[in-house]
């Protein structure tokens, strides 16, 4: 009511304690942000999507939404994850999240062809405590591929948006556009699409945020949000493979398991352990290598099985 506003101004009334929630201020200030979802769409319509809408979309309404998923009609078995019985899955439920142009539906055959060389190479260094190679290891690479896929989709759209911006530059002004070095979005969130979100997430409340649970001596790998450059590091894990192997992966020699006739338990002697591709540890090495100051948030998500 304009009259009430005017009366308050005349009375010089100022409430110094009142502050809009971050997500409302962000909507007013209109920063550029993107929400990226990756992975399978398990129980998406009935469980996952409602939790995403209530806790992510509604709290970041100004953000563009993208997704990468696999075009499967059933949930693959995952013995280590206690998913032993394949159940039907409808990949088209991803359309609840965003428009068709903002979704990649990738086939497993496409994944196998694209990632054949990295699969063959990294399988040589699979994390042995996950059990026999290579179900869990390959699932990790599928996750990396899905994260990279949705990031690349966002980047394609960024180029278009940057070009549209360039068209609006007044005549005579110098643009000097190199779209490969520029980005449109300021803040980015990356989220699994097969978990139930239990708490509100405002992607502007941190520069580099991770959920504070299930780190497994590394960093939780289920979601990330923060500044664009940090999100880019988290999303492009394939780029870190060479550095990881040269600087952070030790090789375990079986003959070193014994001192005389006594067997050494590997977990008590980390230097003797083959530190292969363990997902959470890989993420921590990646972020620490680039000196990313991570904020651990009180965020809880439940896996959907």
Coordinates of C-alpha atoms in Angstrom, one line a residue:
X1 CA 0.0 0.0 0.0
X2 CA 1.6 3.2 -1.2
X3 CA -0.1 5.3 1.5
X4 CA 1.4 3.1 4.3
X5 CA 4.8 3.4 2.7
X6 CA 4.5 7.2 2.5
X7 CA 3.3 7.4 6.2
X8 CA 6.3 5.3 7.3
X9 CA 8.7 7.6 5.4
X10 CA 7.2 10.6 7.1
X11 CA 7.6 9.1 10.5
X12 CA 11.1 8.1 9.6
X13 CA 10.4 4.5 10.6
X14 CA 13.2 2.1 9.7
X15 CA 13.3 -1.6 10.8
X16 CA 16.9 -2.4 10.9
X17 CA 16.2 -6.0 11.8
X18 CA 14.1 -6.8 8.8
X19 CA 15.8 -8.6 6.0
X20 CA 14.5 -10.4 3.0
X21 CA 15.4 -14.1 2.6
X22 CA 18.4 -14.6 0.3
X23 CA 16.4 -16.3 -2.4
X24 CA 13.9 -13.3 -2.5
X25 CA 16.7 -10.7 -2.6
X26 CA 18.4 -12.7 -5.4
X27 CA 15.2 -12.7 -7.4
X28 CA 15.0 -9.0 -7.0
X29 CA 18.6 -8.4 -7.9
X30 CA 18.3 -10.8 -10.8
X31 CA 21.7 -12.5 -10.8
X32 CA 22.4 -15.1 -13.4
X33 CA 22.4 -18.7 -12.1
X34 CA 21.9 -22.3 -13.2
X35 CA 20.7 -25.5 -11.6
X36 CA 22.2 -28.6 -13.1
X37 CA 20.8 -32.1 -12.4
X38 CA 22.6 -35.3 -13.2
X39 CA 22.0 -39.1 -12.9
X40 CA 19.0 -41.4 -13.1
X41 CA 15.3 -40.4 -12.6
X42 CA 14.4 -43.1 -10.0
X43 CA 10.9 -42.6 -8.6
X44 CA 11.1 -39.1 -10.0
X45 CA 7.5 -38.1 -10.4
X46 CA 6.3 -39.3 -7.0
X47 CA 9.2 -38.7 -4.7
X48 CA 12.2 -36.9 -6.1
X49 CA 10.7 -34.1 -8.2
X50 CA 8.4 -32.8 -5.4
X51 CA 11.4 -32.6 -3.1
X52 CA 13.4 -30.8 -5.7
X53 CA 10.6 -28.3 -6.4
X54 CA 10.0 -27.6 -2.7
X55 CA 13.6 -27.3 -1.6
X56 CA 15.6 -26.2 -4.7
X57 CA 13.5 -24.8 -7.5
X58 CA 11.2 -22.7 -5.3
X59 CA 14.2 -21.2 -3.4
X60 CA 16.1 -20.4 -6.6
X61 CA 13.3 -19.3 -8.9
X62 CA 15.4 -17.1 -11.1
X63 CA 17.8 -19.9 -12.1
X64 CA 17.8 -21.7 -15.5
X65 CA 17.5 -25.5 -15.1
X66 CA 19.4 -28.2 -17.1
X67 CA 19.6 -31.9 -16.8
X68 CA 21.5 -35.0 -18.1
X69 CA 20.1 -38.4 -17.6
X70 CA 20.4 -41.9 -19.1
X71 CA 17.7 -43.1 -21.4
X72 CA 16.9 -46.4 -19.6
X73 CA 13.6 -48.1 -18.9
X74 CA 14.8 -49.8 -15.8
X75 CA 17.1 -49.1 -12.8
X76 CA 20.4 -51.0 -13.3
X77 CA 21.4 -53.4 -10.6
X78 CA 23.9 -52.0 -8.0
X79 CA 24.9 -54.8 -5.6
X80 CA 27.2 -52.6 -3.4
X81 CA 24.3 -50.1 -3.2
X82 CA 21.9 -52.9 -2.2
X83 CA 19.9 -52.4 -5.4
X84 CA 19.7 -56.0 -6.6
X85 CA 16.3 -56.1 -8.3
X86 CA 15.9 -54.0 -11.3
X87 CA 12.7 -51.9 -11.3
X88 CA 10.9 -50.0 -14.1
X89 CA 12.0 -46.4 -14.7
X90 CA 10.5 -43.7 -16.9
X91 CA 13.2 -41.4 -18.2
X92 CA 10.6 -39.0 -19.7
X93 CA 9.7 -38.0 -16.1
X94 CA 12.7 -35.7 -16.4
X95 CA 10.5 -33.4 -18.4
X96 CA 8.8 -32.4 -15.2
X97 CA 12.0 -30.6 -14.3
X98 CA 12.6 -28.4 -17.4
X99 CA 12.1 -28.1 -21.1
X100 CA 13.2 -30.8 -23.6
X101 CA 15.8 -28.5 -25.0
X102 CA 17.5 -28.3 -21.6
X103 CA 17.8 -32.1 -21.2
X104 CA 20.2 -34.6 -22.5
X105 CA 18.9 -38.2 -22.7
X106 CA 22.0 -40.3 -23.3
X107 CA 22.0 -44.0 -24.2
X108 CA 24.4 -46.4 -22.5
X109 CA 25.8 -47.4 -25.8
X110 CA 26.7 -43.7 -26.4
X111 CA 28.3 -43.6 -23.0
X112 CA 30.3 -46.8 -23.6
X113 CA 31.6 -45.5 -26.9
X114 CA 32.4 -42.0 -25.6
X115 CA 34.2 -43.2 -22.4
X116 CA 35.7 -46.4 -23.6
X117 CA 39.3 -45.3 -23.3
X118 CA 38.9 -43.7 -19.8
X119 CA 37.0 -46.8 -18.6
X120 CA 39.8 -49.1 -19.8
X121 CA 42.4 -46.9 -18.3
X122 CA 40.9 -46.2 -14.9
X123 CA 39.7 -49.8 -14.3
X124 CA 43.4 -50.6 -13.9
X125 CA 43.3 -48.5 -10.7
X126 CA 39.8 -49.3 -9.4
X127 CA 39.3 -49.0 -5.6
X128 CA 39.8 -52.5 -4.4
X129 CA 37.8 -52.2 -1.2
X130 CA 34.7 -51.6 -3.3
X131 CA 34.9 -55.3 -4.2
X132 CA 35.5 -57.0 -7.6
X133 CA 35.9 -54.7 -10.6
X134 CA 34.1 -53.1 -12.2
X135 CA 30.4 -52.4 -11.4
X136 CA 30.9 -49.7 -8.7
X137 CA 33.9 -48.2 -10.6
X138 CA 31.9 -47.9 -13.9
X139 CA 28.9 -46.4 -12.0
X140 CA 31.3 -43.7 -10.8
X141 CA 32.4 -42.9 -14.3
X142 CA 28.8 -42.8 -15.4
X143 CA 28.2 -40.2 -12.7
X144 CA 31.2 -38.2 -13.9
X145 CA 29.9 -38.4 -17.5
X146 CA 26.4 -37.3 -16.5
X147 CA 27.9 -34.3 -14.6
X148 CA 30.1 -33.4 -17.5
X149 CA 27.1 -33.9 -19.9
X150 CA 24.9 -31.4 -18.1
X151 CA 27.8 -28.9 -17.7
X152 CA 28.4 -29.1 -21.5
X153 CA 24.7 -28.6 -22.2
X154 CA 24.7 -25.5 -20.0
X155 CA 27.9 -24.2 -21.7
X156 CA 26.2 -24.6 -25.1
X157 CA 23.4 -22.4 -23.9
X158 CA 25.8 -19.9 -22.4
X159 CA 27.3 -19.3 -25.8
X160 CA 23.9 -18.5 -27.2
X161 CA 23.1 -16.2 -24.3
X162 CA 26.4 -14.4 -24.6
X163 CA 25.9 -13.9 -28.3
X164 CA 22.5 -12.5 -27.6
X165 CA 24.1 -10.1 -25.1
X166 CA 26.6 -9.0 -27.8
X167 CA 23.7 -8.1 -30.1
X168 CA 22.6 -5.6 -27.5
X169 CA 25.9 -3.8 -27.2
X170 CA 25.6 -0.2 -28.4
X171 CA 27.2 0.7 -31.7
X172 CA 30.8 1.7 -31.4
X173 CA 31.5 -0.1 -28.2
X174 CA 34.2 -2.8 -28.3
X175 CA 33.1 -6.3 -27.2
X176 CA 36.3 -8.4 -27.8
X177 CA 34.2 -11.6 -27.2
X178 CA 36.0 -14.8 -26.6
X179 CA 33.1 -17.0 -25.6
X180 CA 35.4 -19.9 -24.6
X181 CA 36.8 -17.7 -21.8
X182 CA 33.6 -16.1 -20.7
X183 CA 30.6 -17.3 -18.8
X184 CA 27.1 -16.1 -18.5
X185 CA 26.2 -17.5 -15.1
X186 CA 27.6 -16.3 -11.8
X187 CA 26.4 -19.0 -9.5
X188 CA 25.8 -22.7 -10.3
X189 CA 24.4 -25.7 -8.4
X190 CA 24.8 -29.3 -9.3
X191 CA 22.5 -31.9 -7.8
X192 CA 21.8 -35.6 -8.1
X193 CA 18.4 -36.5 -9.6
X194 CA 17.9 -39.7 -7.7
X195 CA 17.8 -38.4 -4.1
X196 CA 15.1 -37.0 -1.9
X197 CA 15.9 -33.5 -0.7
X198 CA 14.9 -32.7 2.9
X199 CA 16.0 -29.1 3.4
X200 CA 15.8 -25.8 1.6
X201 CA 18.9 -25.0 -0.4
X202 CA 19.8 -21.4 -1.4
X203 CA 22.6 -21.7 -3.9
X204 CA 23.7 -18.1 -3.1
X205 CA 24.6 -18.7 0.5
X206 CA 28.2 -20.0 -0.2
X207 CA 31.0 -19.7 -2.6
X208 CA 31.7 -23.5 -2.5
X209 CA 29.3 -25.7 -0.6
X210 CA 29.0 -29.4 0.0
X211 CA 26.7 -31.4 2.3
X212 CA 28.3 -32.4 5.6
X213 CA 27.7 -36.1 5.7
X214 CA 29.0 -39.3 4.1
X215 CA 32.5 -38.0 3.3
X216 CA 34.2 -41.4 3.6
X217 CA 37.6 -39.7 4.3
X218 CA 37.0 -37.4 1.3
X219 CA 34.2 -35.1 0.3
X220 CA 30.5 -36.0 -0.3
X221 CA 30.1 -36.2 -4.0
X222 CA 26.3 -35.9 -4.3
X223 CA 25.9 -32.2 -4.8
X224 CA 27.8 -28.9 -5.0
X225 CA 26.8 -25.3 -5.3
X226 CA 28.8 -22.0 -5.4
X227 CA 30.7 -19.6 -7.7
X228 CA 30.9 -20.5 -11.3
X229 CA 34.7 -21.2 -11.4
X230 CA 34.5 -23.6 -8.4
X231 CA 31.5 -25.4 -9.9
X232 CA 33.4 -25.8 -13.1
X233 CA 36.3 -27.6 -11.2
X234 CA 33.8 -29.9 -9.4
X235 CA 32.0 -30.7 -12.7
X236 CA 35.0 -31.5 -14.9
X237 CA 36.6 -34.4 -13.1
X238 CA 38.0 -36.1 -16.3
X239 CA 40.3 -33.1 -16.6
X240 CA 41.9 -34.0 -13.2
X241 CA 42.6 -37.7 -14.0
X242 CA 46.3 -37.2 -15.0
X243 CA 47.1 -34.9 -12.1
X244 CA 45.4 -37.3 -9.7
X245 CA 47.4 -40.3 -10.9
X246 CA 50.7 -38.5 -10.9
X247 CA 50.4 -36.7 -7.5
X248 CA 47.8 -38.4 -5.4
X249 CA 47.4 -42.1 -6.2
X250 CA 49.8 -44.6 -4.5
X251 CA 50.3 -48.1 -5.7
X252 CA 49.9 -51.1 -3.4
X253 CA 52.3 -54.0 -3.9
X254 CA 50.9 -57.3 -2.7
X255 CA 54.2 -58.6 -1.5
X256 CA 54.3 -55.7 1.0
X257 CA 51.2 -57.2 2.7
X258 CA 53.5 -59.4 4.7
X259 CA 56.2 -58.9 7.3
X260 CA 57.7 -62.3 7.7
X261 CA 54.7 -64.6 8.1
X262 CA 52.5 -61.9 9.5
X263 CA 49.9 -60.2 7.3
X264 CA 49.6 -56.4 7.4
X265 CA 46.0 -55.1 7.4
X266 CA 46.1 -52.5 4.6
X267 CA 43.7 -49.9 6.1
X268 CA 46.2 -49.6 9.1
X269 CA 49.0 -48.9 6.7
X270 CA 47.7 -46.3 4.1
X271 CA 51.1 -46.1 2.5
X272 CA 50.7 -49.7 1.4
X273 CA 47.2 -49.2 0.0
X274 CA 46.5 -48.7 -3.6
X275 CA 44.6 -45.5 -3.5
X276 CA 42.7 -45.9 -6.7
X277 CA 39.6 -44.2 -7.9
X278 CA 37.5 -43.7 -4.8
X279 CA 34.8 -41.1 -5.6
X280 CA 34.8 -39.0 -2.4
X281 CA 38.5 -39.0 -2.0
X282 CA 39.0 -38.0 -5.6
X283 CA 36.6 -35.0 -5.1
X284 CA 38.6 -33.9 -2.0
X285 CA 41.9 -34.2 -3.8
X286 CA 40.5 -32.2 -6.7
X287 CA 39.2 -29.3 -4.6
X288 CA 42.2 -29.2 -2.3
X289 CA 44.5 -29.2 -5.3
X290 CA 42.9 -26.0 -6.5
X291 CA 42.7 -24.5 -3.0
X292 CA 38.9 -24.3 -3.0
X293 CA 37.7 -23.2 0.5
X294 CA 34.8 -25.6 1.0
X295 CA 31.9 -24.8 3.3
X296 CA 30.2 -27.9 4.8
X297 CA 26.5 -27.3 5.0
X298 CA 23.8 -29.0 7.2
X299 CA 22.1 -30.6 4.2
X300 CA 20.6 -34.0 4.2
X301 CA 19.5 -36.0 1.2
X302 CA 18.1 -39.6 1.1
X303 CA 18.9 -42.0 -1.7
X304 CA 15.9 -43.3 -3.5
X305 CA 16.0 -47.1 -4.1

